[in-house]
Short mmCIF file of C-alpha atoms in Angstrom, two decimals:
data_model
loop_
_atom_site.label_atom_id
_atom_site.label_comp_id
_atom_site.label_asym_id
_atom_site.label_seq_id
_atom_site.Cartn_x
_atom_site.Cartn_y
_atom_site.Cartn_z
CA ASP A 1 87.99 154.85 70.00
CA LYS A 2 91.68 154.14 69.39
CA LYS A 3 92.55 157.82 68.90
CA HIS A 4 90.94 158.71 72.22
CA VAL A 5 92.78 155.88 73.99
CA ARG A 6 96.05 157.06 72.45
CA ARG A 7 95.45 160.62 73.66
CA MET A 8 94.87 159.34 77.21
CA ALA A 9 97.84 156.96 77.45
CA ASP A 10 101.33 157.53 78.83
CA TYR A 11 104.37 157.00 76.62
CA PHE A 12 108.12 156.59 76.87
CA LEU A 13 110.84 157.53 74.39
CA GLY A 14 113.73 155.20 73.67
CA VAL A 15 116.83 156.52 71.88
CA ASP A 16 119.48 154.13 70.57
CA VAL A 17 122.86 155.41 69.41
CA GLY A 18 124.25 152.78 67.08
CA THR A 19 127.55 152.65 65.25
CA GLY A 20 126.45 154.67 62.25
CA SER A 21 123.07 156.15 63.15
CA VAL A 22 120.74 157.31 65.91
CA ARG A 23 117.16 156.08 66.10
CA ALA A 24 114.18 156.73 68.34
CA ALA A 25 110.97 154.91 69.22
CA LEU A 26 107.86 155.80 71.16
CA VAL A 27 106.42 153.04 73.35
CA SER A 28 103.21 153.02 75.37
CA SER A 29 103.11 152.17 79.06
CA VAL A 30 101.77 148.73 78.13
CA GLY A 31 104.58 148.05 75.67
CA HIS A 32 103.01 148.94 72.34
CA CYS A 33 105.43 150.53 69.88
CA ILE A 34 103.97 153.47 67.99
CA HIS A 35 104.55 153.71 64.22
CA ILE A 36 108.14 154.75 63.58
CA PRO A 37 108.62 157.13 60.61
CA THR A 38 111.66 156.93 58.33
CA ALA A 39 112.87 160.24 59.78
CA SER A 40 113.26 158.52 63.16
CA VAL A 41 116.66 157.24 62.00
CA GLN A 42 119.53 159.61 61.22
CA ALA A 43 123.10 158.84 60.20
CA VAL A 44 126.08 160.18 62.14
CA ASN A 45 129.59 160.89 60.90
CA ILE A 46 132.56 158.56 61.43
CA TRP A 47 136.21 159.53 60.96
CA ASN A 48 138.55 156.68 60.04
CA ASP A 49 141.85 158.33 59.08
CA LYS A 50 143.91 155.19 59.50
CA PRO A 51 143.40 151.52 60.37
CA ASP A 52 141.99 150.83 63.86
CA TYR A 53 141.18 154.51 64.54
CA TYR A 54 137.47 155.36 64.58
CA GLU A 55 136.18 158.67 65.93
CA GLN A 56 132.90 160.55 66.19
CA SER A 57 131.51 163.85 67.47
CA SER A 58 129.31 163.92 70.57
CA GLU A 59 127.64 167.11 69.29
CA ASP A 60 126.85 165.44 65.97
CA ILE A 61 125.34 162.51 67.86
CA TRP A 62 123.30 164.82 70.13
CA GLN A 63 121.93 166.81 67.20
CA ALA A 64 120.93 163.56 65.49
CA CYS A 65 119.22 162.53 68.73
CA CYS A 66 117.23 165.77 68.83
CA SER A 67 116.24 165.34 65.19
CA VAL A 68 114.95 161.77 65.52
CA VAL A 69 113.07 162.52 68.75
CA LYS A 70 111.30 165.45 67.12
CA ALA A 71 110.48 163.33 64.06
CA THR A 72 109.14 160.52 66.22
CA LEU A 73 106.93 162.82 68.26
CA SER A 74 105.66 164.92 65.36
CA GLY A 75 104.66 161.83 63.38
CA SER A 76 102.95 160.05 66.25
CA GLY A 77 99.93 162.18 67.05
CA ILE A 78 101.00 162.02 70.68
CA SER A 79 101.15 165.17 72.81
CA PRO A 80 104.61 165.76 74.32
CA SER A 81 102.91 166.08 77.70
CA GLN A 82 102.03 162.36 77.49
CA VAL A 83 105.69 161.36 77.32
CA LYS A 84 106.76 160.47 80.86
CA GLY A 85 110.35 159.41 80.40
CA ILE A 86 113.27 158.94 78.05
CA GLY A 87 115.94 156.24 77.96
CA PHE A 88 119.25 156.08 76.12
CA THR A 89 121.27 153.14 74.88
CA GLY A 90 124.51 153.31 72.97
CA THR A 91 127.76 151.67 72.03
CA CYS A 92 130.82 151.24 74.24
CA SER A 93 132.34 154.48 72.99
CA LEU A 94 134.40 156.91 75.07
CA VAL A 95 133.38 160.60 75.18
CA ALA A 96 135.74 163.35 76.42
CA ILE A 97 134.53 166.81 77.48
CA ASP A 98 136.08 169.65 79.48
CA PRO A 99 134.79 170.86 82.89
CA ASN A 100 132.37 173.21 81.07
CA GLY A 101 130.86 170.44 78.97
CA GLN A 102 132.70 171.34 75.76
CA PRO A 103 134.22 168.60 73.57
CA VAL A 104 137.90 167.71 73.93
CA SER A 105 139.74 166.03 71.08
CA VAL A 106 140.60 162.33 71.29
CA SER A 107 142.12 162.57 67.82
CA GLN A 108 145.65 163.08 66.58
CA SER A 109 144.09 165.73 64.34
CA ASN A 110 143.54 167.81 67.52
CA ASP A 111 140.03 168.64 66.26
CA ASP A 112 137.90 169.06 69.40
CA GLN A 113 134.78 168.04 67.50
CA ARG A 114 136.30 164.58 67.21
CA ASN A 115 135.86 163.79 70.90
CA VAL A 116 134.54 160.22 70.78
CA ILE A 117 136.68 157.08 70.52
CA MET A 118 134.30 154.54 69.03
CA TRP A 119 133.73 151.07 70.45
CA MET A 120 135.42 149.41 67.46
CA ASP A 121 138.56 151.55 67.73
CA HIS A 122 141.56 149.32 68.48
CA ARG A 123 144.32 151.90 68.96
CA ALA A 124 144.77 150.72 72.56
CA LEU A 125 145.87 147.14 71.83
CA ASP A 126 149.20 147.59 73.65
CA GLU A 127 147.48 149.20 76.63
CA ALA A 128 145.00 146.33 76.87
CA LYS A 129 147.87 143.84 76.77
CA GLN A 130 149.64 145.72 79.56
CA ILE A 131 146.52 145.82 81.73
CA ASN A 132 145.87 142.11 81.22
CA GLY A 133 149.48 141.42 82.19
CA THR A 134 148.78 142.73 85.69
CA LYS A 135 146.30 139.88 86.30
CA HIS A 136 144.59 142.17 88.80
CA ALA A 137 141.63 140.63 90.64
CA VAL A 138 139.25 143.18 89.15
CA LEU A 139 139.71 141.52 85.76
CA GLN A 140 137.85 138.44 86.98
CA TYR A 141 134.62 140.38 86.41
CA VAL A 142 135.34 140.77 82.68
CA GLY A 143 136.29 137.16 81.99
CA GLY A 144 139.90 137.51 83.13
CA VAL A 145 140.98 139.75 80.24
CA ILE A 146 140.01 143.25 79.15
CA SER A 147 139.26 144.15 75.54
CA PRO A 148 140.84 147.19 73.83
CA GLU A 149 137.23 148.24 73.22
CA MET A 150 136.71 148.85 76.94
CA GLN A 151 137.45 152.19 78.54
CA ALA A 152 140.54 151.69 80.72
CA PRO A 153 142.85 150.86 77.76
CA LYS A 154 141.50 153.86 75.84
CA LEU A 155 142.11 156.15 78.82
CA LEU A 156 145.67 154.89 79.16
CA TRP A 157 146.27 155.48 75.44
CA LEU A 158 145.01 159.06 75.73
CA LYS A 159 147.27 159.75 78.70
CA ARG A 160 150.30 158.46 76.82
CA ASN A 161 149.64 159.89 73.37
CA LEU A 162 147.47 163.01 73.72
CA ARG A 163 148.62 164.44 77.02
CA GLU A 164 147.34 167.97 76.38
CA CYS A 165 143.88 166.61 75.64
CA TRP A 166 144.10 164.30 78.64
CA ASP A 167 144.91 167.22 80.92
CA ARG A 168 142.01 169.33 79.56
CA THR A 169 139.36 166.66 80.02
CA GLY A 170 137.01 167.18 82.94
CA HIS A 171 134.76 164.17 82.30
CA PHE A 172 135.13 160.87 80.51
CA PHE A 173 131.78 159.25 79.75
CA ASP A 174 130.50 156.03 78.31
CA LEU A 175 128.32 157.14 75.40
CA PRO A 176 124.90 156.35 76.98
CA ASP A 177 125.96 158.18 80.15
CA PHE A 178 127.02 161.17 78.06
CA MET A 179 123.54 161.24 76.55
CA THR A 180 121.93 161.43 79.99
CA PHE A 181 124.46 164.11 80.98
CA ARG A 182 123.64 166.11 77.86
CA ALA A 183 119.92 165.79 78.56
CA THR A 184 119.99 166.47 82.30
CA GLY A 185 123.23 168.30 83.09
CA LYS A 186 123.92 165.64 85.74
CA ALA A 187 127.20 163.70 85.59
CA THR A 188 125.64 160.50 86.91
CA ARG A 189 126.85 157.17 85.53
CA SER A 190 124.74 154.04 85.18
CA LEU A 191 125.75 150.96 87.12
CA CYS A 192 125.52 148.86 83.96
CA SER A 193 128.04 151.05 82.13
CA VAL A 194 130.67 151.25 84.85
CA VAL A 195 130.53 147.56 85.79
CA CYS A 196 130.64 146.20 82.25
CA LYS A 197 133.03 148.69 80.66
CA TRP A 198 134.96 150.59 83.36
CA ASN A 199 135.98 147.85 85.85
CA TYR A 200 133.76 149.15 88.64
CA VAL A 201 133.19 146.44 91.27
CA CYS A 202 129.58 145.78 92.19
CA GLY A 203 128.89 143.59 95.21
CA THR A 204 131.47 141.82 97.35
CA SER A 205 134.41 139.56 96.62
CA GLU A 206 137.05 138.04 98.87
CA GLU A 207 139.49 138.23 95.97
CA SER A 208 139.11 141.98 95.44
CA SER A 209 140.88 144.58 97.52
CA THR A 210 137.59 146.44 97.82
CA ASN A 211 134.09 145.24 98.61
CA SER A 212 132.32 147.48 96.15
CA GLY A 213 133.14 150.50 94.02
CA TRP A 214 136.27 151.74 92.29
CA ASP A 215 139.36 149.69 93.19
CA ALA A 216 142.17 152.23 93.67
CA SER A 217 144.88 149.56 93.53
CA TYR A 218 143.78 148.55 90.04
CA TRP A 219 143.95 152.04 88.61
CA CYS A 220 147.34 152.69 90.20
CA GLN A 221 148.74 149.41 88.94
CA ILE A 222 147.71 150.01 85.32
CA GLY A 223 149.22 153.52 85.27
CA LEU A 224 146.14 155.67 85.83
CA GLU A 225 146.87 156.72 89.40
CA GLU A 226 145.19 160.08 88.71
CA MET A 227 141.81 158.42 89.04
CA PRO A 228 141.99 157.54 92.77
CA THR A 229 144.04 160.69 93.48
CA GLU A 230 141.17 162.76 92.05
CA ASN A 231 138.59 160.60 93.86
CA PHE A 232 137.45 159.28 90.46
CA GLN A 233 135.80 162.60 89.63
CA ARG A 234 136.53 162.32 85.92
CA ILE A 235 134.93 158.90 85.53
CA GLY A 236 132.05 158.97 87.98
CA MET A 237 133.16 159.34 91.58
CA LEU A 238 130.18 158.13 93.67
CA ARG A 239 127.38 159.34 91.36
CA ILE A 240 126.47 155.88 90.09
CA VAL A 241 122.84 154.77 89.88
CA ARG A 242 120.76 151.90 88.63
CA ILE A 243 118.40 154.23 86.74
CA THR A 244 118.38 153.72 82.97
CA PHE A 245 115.18 155.64 82.16
CA TRP A 246 114.85 159.32 83.03
CA ASP A 247 111.55 161.08 83.64
CA TYR A 248 111.18 164.57 82.24
CA SER A 249 111.59 166.25 85.62
CA TRP A 250 115.33 165.52 85.30
CA LEU A 251 115.72 167.29 81.94
CA ASP A 252 117.09 170.81 81.87
CA CYS A 253 115.25 173.55 79.99
CA GLN A 254 117.60 173.61 77.01
CA ALA A 255 117.29 169.86 76.58
CA LEU A 256 113.50 170.08 76.80
CA VAL A 257 113.45 172.55 73.92
CA SER A 258 115.92 170.48 71.89
CA LEU A 259 114.44 167.10 72.60
CA SER A 260 110.94 166.60 73.82
CA ARG A 261 108.98 169.63 72.79
CA VAL A 262 108.72 169.54 69.03
CA ASN A 263 108.84 173.30 68.53
CA SER A 264 108.63 174.88 71.98
CA LEU A 265 108.02 174.12 75.62
CA GLU A 266 104.49 172.93 76.29
CA ASP A 267 102.85 173.46 79.69
#
């Protein structure tokens, strides 16, 4: 019967971090979406102290993620052992944490819980204009101009305006990559994120000063020479992969308790 088939099938969890909420869905290996309860969507806080400044908390987002995953699993009738992988999507928001994984403020309030510059934050308009003025070859991969919603202008703004926070930050993440870091403890970045939002060069180009990877000349020219000097450790170094779905063998024990196992670890 259908219940027996459901108990025998493999499933995958998808978690989407939107602008104002986090939601989760459980999908079978043949693409069937399991019933999604109302509790599978949870709102997250947004700070908007002044025009063009929008901030969030990565811990608030993570706790919402844990809540919706638990709600999705507990309402599905599916055993956690049947879930074979988890994938994260999210907005083009910038997350700052220190070398120990603790949040670092991106806010003029200096509140470390406010460690996410949201995608729709436009505080870095001047920085984006400066970067576009370089006409660097890397910009050809983003239509010739970079938006203030992308990460390089936001990084440059932080360096100029919140230097103490800039100096304390050990990792800058795109939001979906932060979610995989929080779940696995691995600082790997996805190829999609770094190409689309961080000016990472994928493939070859006669017009670029590098065949593939981070273009040191670009980062030096826009005023972020620390990146190549540090071998790009704060934004990804060489740990860039095409994987966008993580099987549970990658998750650390704390994340397993928080995320996948509704109340406790299950053998």
